[in-house]
Amino acid sequence: MRVLATSLLLLTAAPAWADVKVEDPTVYYEAAREYMRAEKWNLAVEQLEKSLAIKNDDFRVWIDLGDALCVDARGVRYGTPERNERAAGSYRRATELNPGSARAWNNLAWLRAKTRTAPDEALEAAHRAIEIDAARA
């Protein structure tokens, strides 16, 4: 009886590891990529934001967030100024994390050129993308 009581005490005193939730940002990122392939942009944004809430230093996630934000719920590319500004911020964050990402600079340039906002930023971003691409050739 004493052994049983001691065992029960030890079991109840141990932390409930099964209740500890460990979130993997990759799970959210992969779900977002699936939503992007299915053109479910708002769902992709939600998943990318969850991934970034856990780990916010992956430049690829920031680029994909920018890409998903560039398309509104109706499927219209560069549809709303608010989403476009959030997308620009995402691309900028990606370039801060990885200044050698031609894709981030290119996408920022296209966003600014297509929306006719910040033409100086569009040109600078386009030049950076070209320089990076030329250096890799």
mmCIF file of C-alpha atoms in Angstrom:
data_model
loop_
_atom_site.group_PDB
_atom_site.id
_atom_site.type_symbol
_atom_site.label_atom_id
_atom_site.label_comp_id
_atom_site.label_asym_id
_atom_site.label_seq_id
_atom_site.Cartn_x
_atom_site.Cartn_y
_atom_site.Cartn_z
ATOM 1 C CA MET A 1 0.000 0.000 0.000
ATOM 2 C CA ARG A 2 2.850 2.341 0.877
ATOM 3 C CA VAL A 3 4.467 1.767 -2.560
ATOM 4 C CA LEU A 4 1.172 2.479 -4.299
ATOM 5 C CA ALA A 5 0.670 5.708 -2.351
ATOM 6 C CA THR A 6 4.220 6.851 -3.117
ATOM 7 C CA SER A 7 3.758 6.025 -6.811
ATOM 8 C CA LEU A 8 0.516 7.979 -6.962
ATOM 9 C CA LEU A 9 2.172 10.934 -5.254
ATOM 10 C CA LEU A 10 5.023 10.918 -7.752
ATOM 11 C CA LEU A 11 2.654 10.651 -10.703
ATOM 12 C CA THR A 12 0.516 13.558 -9.578
ATOM 13 C CA ALA A 13 3.530 15.724 -8.770
ATOM 14 C CA ALA A 14 5.116 15.252 -12.202
ATOM 15 C CA PRO A 15 4.443 17.980 -14.762
ATOM 16 C CA ALA A 16 1.903 17.118 -17.379
ATOM 17 C CA TRP A 17 4.184 17.203 -20.409
ATOM 18 C CA ALA A 18 1.343 16.221 -22.702
ATOM 19 C CA ASP A 19 -0.360 19.498 -21.810
ATOM 20 C CA VAL A 20 2.659 21.575 -22.862
ATOM 21 C CA LYS A 21 2.083 22.819 -26.385
ATOM 22 C CA VAL A 22 5.184 23.276 -28.506
ATOM 23 C CA GLU A 23 4.415 25.086 -31.715
ATOM 24 C CA ASP A 24 6.482 24.554 -34.801
ATOM 25 C CA PRO A 25 6.479 27.537 -37.179
ATOM 26 C CA THR A 26 7.148 25.175 -40.063
ATOM 27 C CA VAL A 27 3.712 23.604 -39.649
ATOM 28 C CA TYR A 28 2.050 26.997 -40.150
ATOM 29 C CA TYR A 29 4.394 27.885 -43.000
ATOM 30 C CA GLU A 30 3.651 24.674 -44.884
ATOM 31 C CA ALA A 31 -0.102 25.169 -44.364
ATOM 32 C CA ALA A 32 0.256 28.696 -45.729
ATOM 33 C CA ARG A 33 2.089 27.431 -48.820
ATOM 34 C CA GLU A 34 -0.784 24.999 -49.472
ATOM 35 C CA TYR A 35 -3.311 27.833 -49.122
ATOM 36 C CA MET A 36 -1.267 29.953 -51.525
ATOM 37 C CA ARG A 37 -1.238 27.155 -54.102
ATOM 38 C CA ALA A 38 -5.024 26.961 -53.702
ATOM 39 C CA GLU A 39 -5.243 30.785 -53.986
ATOM 40 C CA LYS A 40 -6.806 31.117 -50.542
ATOM 41 C CA TRP A 41 -4.919 34.285 -49.742
ATOM 42 C CA ASN A 42 -6.553 35.309 -46.463
ATOM 43 C CA LEU A 43 -6.032 31.845 -44.993
ATOM 44 C CA ALA A 44 -2.417 31.951 -46.138
ATOM 45 C CA VAL A 45 -1.929 35.317 -44.418
ATOM 46 C CA GLU A 46 -3.330 33.911 -41.173
ATOM 47 C CA GLN A 47 -0.975 30.924 -41.232
ATOM 48 C CA LEU A 48 2.063 33.024 -42.138
ATOM 49 C CA GLU A 49 1.322 35.429 -39.302
ATOM 50 C CA LYS A 50 1.092 32.476 -36.893
ATOM 51 C CA SER A 51 4.456 31.224 -38.127
ATOM 52 C CA LEU A 52 6.010 34.655 -37.644
ATOM 53 C CA ALA A 53 4.523 34.976 -34.159
ATOM 54 C CA ILE A 54 6.634 31.965 -33.172
ATOM 55 C CA LYS A 55 9.784 32.705 -35.179
ATOM 56 C CA ASN A 56 10.065 36.007 -36.989
ATOM 57 C CA ASP A 57 13.521 35.795 -38.540
ATOM 58 C CA ASP A 58 12.869 33.681 -41.638
ATOM 59 C CA PHE A 59 13.061 35.975 -44.660
ATOM 60 C CA ARG A 60 11.202 33.451 -46.845
ATOM 61 C CA VAL A 61 8.138 33.628 -44.606
ATOM 62 C CA TRP A 62 8.211 37.429 -44.826
ATOM 63 C CA ILE A 63 8.382 37.274 -48.639
ATOM 64 C CA ASP A 64 5.475 34.851 -48.793
ATOM 65 C CA LEU A 65 3.484 37.068 -46.428
ATOM 66 C CA GLY A 66 4.093 39.975 -48.798
ATOM 67 C CA ASP A 67 3.008 37.850 -51.752
ATOM 68 C CA ALA A 68 -0.178 36.728 -49.983
ATOM 69 C CA LEU A 69 -1.013 40.263 -48.900
ATOM 70 C CA CYS A 70 -0.697 41.495 -52.480
ATOM 71 C CA VAL A 71 -3.868 39.602 -53.376
ATOM 72 C CA ASP A 72 -7.108 40.560 -51.659
ATOM 73 C CA ALA A 73 -9.963 38.253 -50.723
ATOM 74 C CA ARG A 74 -11.568 38.678 -54.173
ATOM 75 C CA GLY A 75 -8.383 37.535 -55.878
ATOM 76 C CA VAL A 76 -7.509 41.008 -57.121
ATOM 77 C CA ARG A 77 -3.770 41.598 -57.208
ATOM 78 C CA TYR A 78 -2.704 44.832 -55.530
ATOM 79 C CA GLY A 79 -6.340 45.285 -54.516
ATOM 80 C CA THR A 80 -6.274 47.455 -51.409
ATOM 81 C CA PRO A 81 -3.840 50.156 -50.311
ATOM 82 C CA GLU A 82 -3.787 48.810 -46.747
ATOM 83 C CA ARG A 83 -2.764 45.319 -47.806
ATOM 84 C CA ASN A 84 -0.249 46.746 -50.275
ATOM 85 C CA GLU A 85 1.443 48.744 -47.520
ATOM 86 C CA ARG A 86 1.565 45.676 -45.280
ATOM 87 C CA ALA A 87 3.051 43.722 -48.192
ATOM 88 C CA ALA A 88 5.699 46.406 -48.728
ATOM 89 C CA GLY A 89 6.575 46.211 -45.038
ATOM 90 C CA SER A 90 6.893 42.434 -45.314
ATOM 91 C CA TYR A 91 9.221 42.687 -48.307
ATOM 92 C CA ARG A 92 11.301 45.325 -46.515
ATOM 93 C CA ARG A 93 11.601 43.073 -43.472
ATOM 94 C CA ALA A 94 12.749 40.235 -45.734
ATOM 95 C CA THR A 95 15.454 42.481 -47.221
ATOM 96 C CA GLU A 96 16.599 43.440 -43.718
ATOM 97 C CA LEU A 97 16.921 39.784 -42.762
ATOM 98 C CA ASN A 98 18.569 38.823 -46.053
ATOM 99 C CA PRO A 99 19.848 41.786 -48.100
ATOM 100 C CA GLY A 100 20.983 39.302 -50.757
ATOM 101 C CA SER A 101 17.458 38.122 -51.558
ATOM 102 C CA ALA A 102 16.825 39.162 -55.142
ATOM 103 C CA ARG A 103 13.270 37.842 -54.843
ATOM 104 C CA ALA A 104 12.435 40.172 -51.940
ATOM 105 C CA TRP A 105 13.864 43.207 -53.725
ATOM 106 C CA ASN A 106 12.160 42.216 -56.995
ATOM 107 C CA ASN A 107 8.758 41.743 -55.365
ATOM 108 C CA LEU A 108 9.036 45.078 -53.575
ATOM 109 C CA ALA A 109 9.921 46.750 -56.877
ATOM 110 C CA TRP A 110 6.957 45.162 -58.684
ATOM 111 C CA LEU A 111 4.560 46.068 -55.883
ATOM 112 C CA ARG A 112 5.635 49.710 -55.898
ATOM 113 C CA ALA A 113 5.662 49.929 -59.705
ATOM 114 C CA LYS A 114 2.273 48.276 -60.221
ATOM 115 C CA THR A 115 0.564 50.324 -57.522
ATOM 116 C CA ARG A 116 2.344 53.514 -58.591
ATOM 117 C CA THR A 117 3.333 54.242 -55.025
ATOM 118 C CA ALA A 118 6.846 55.169 -53.929
ATOM 119 C CA PRO A 119 8.463 55.163 -57.395
ATOM 120 C CA ASP A 120 11.877 55.931 -55.908
ATOM 121 C CA GLU A 121 11.637 52.858 -53.704
ATOM 122 C CA ALA A 122 10.544 50.826 -56.748
ATOM 123 C CA LEU A 123 13.602 51.891 -58.725
ATOM 124 C CA GLU A 124 15.998 51.337 -55.858
ATOM 125 C CA ALA A 125 14.554 47.881 -55.175
ATOM 126 C CA ALA A 126 14.704 46.958 -58.872
ATOM 127 C CA HIS A 127 18.354 48.039 -59.070
ATOM 128 C CA ARG A 128 19.221 45.982 -55.981
ATOM 129 C CA ALA A 129 17.490 42.906 -57.445
ATOM 130 C CA ILE A 130 19.376 43.301 -60.735
ATOM 131 C CA GLU A 131 22.711 43.771 -58.954
ATOM 132 C CA ILE A 132 22.170 40.629 -56.885
ATOM 133 C CA ASP A 133 21.097 38.619 -59.912
ATOM 134 C CA ALA A 134 24.061 39.861 -61.991
ATOM 135 C CA ALA A 135 26.479 38.936 -59.212
ATOM 136 C CA ARG A 136 25.165 35.364 -59.232
ATOM 137 C CA ALA A 137 25.497 34.935 -62.984
#
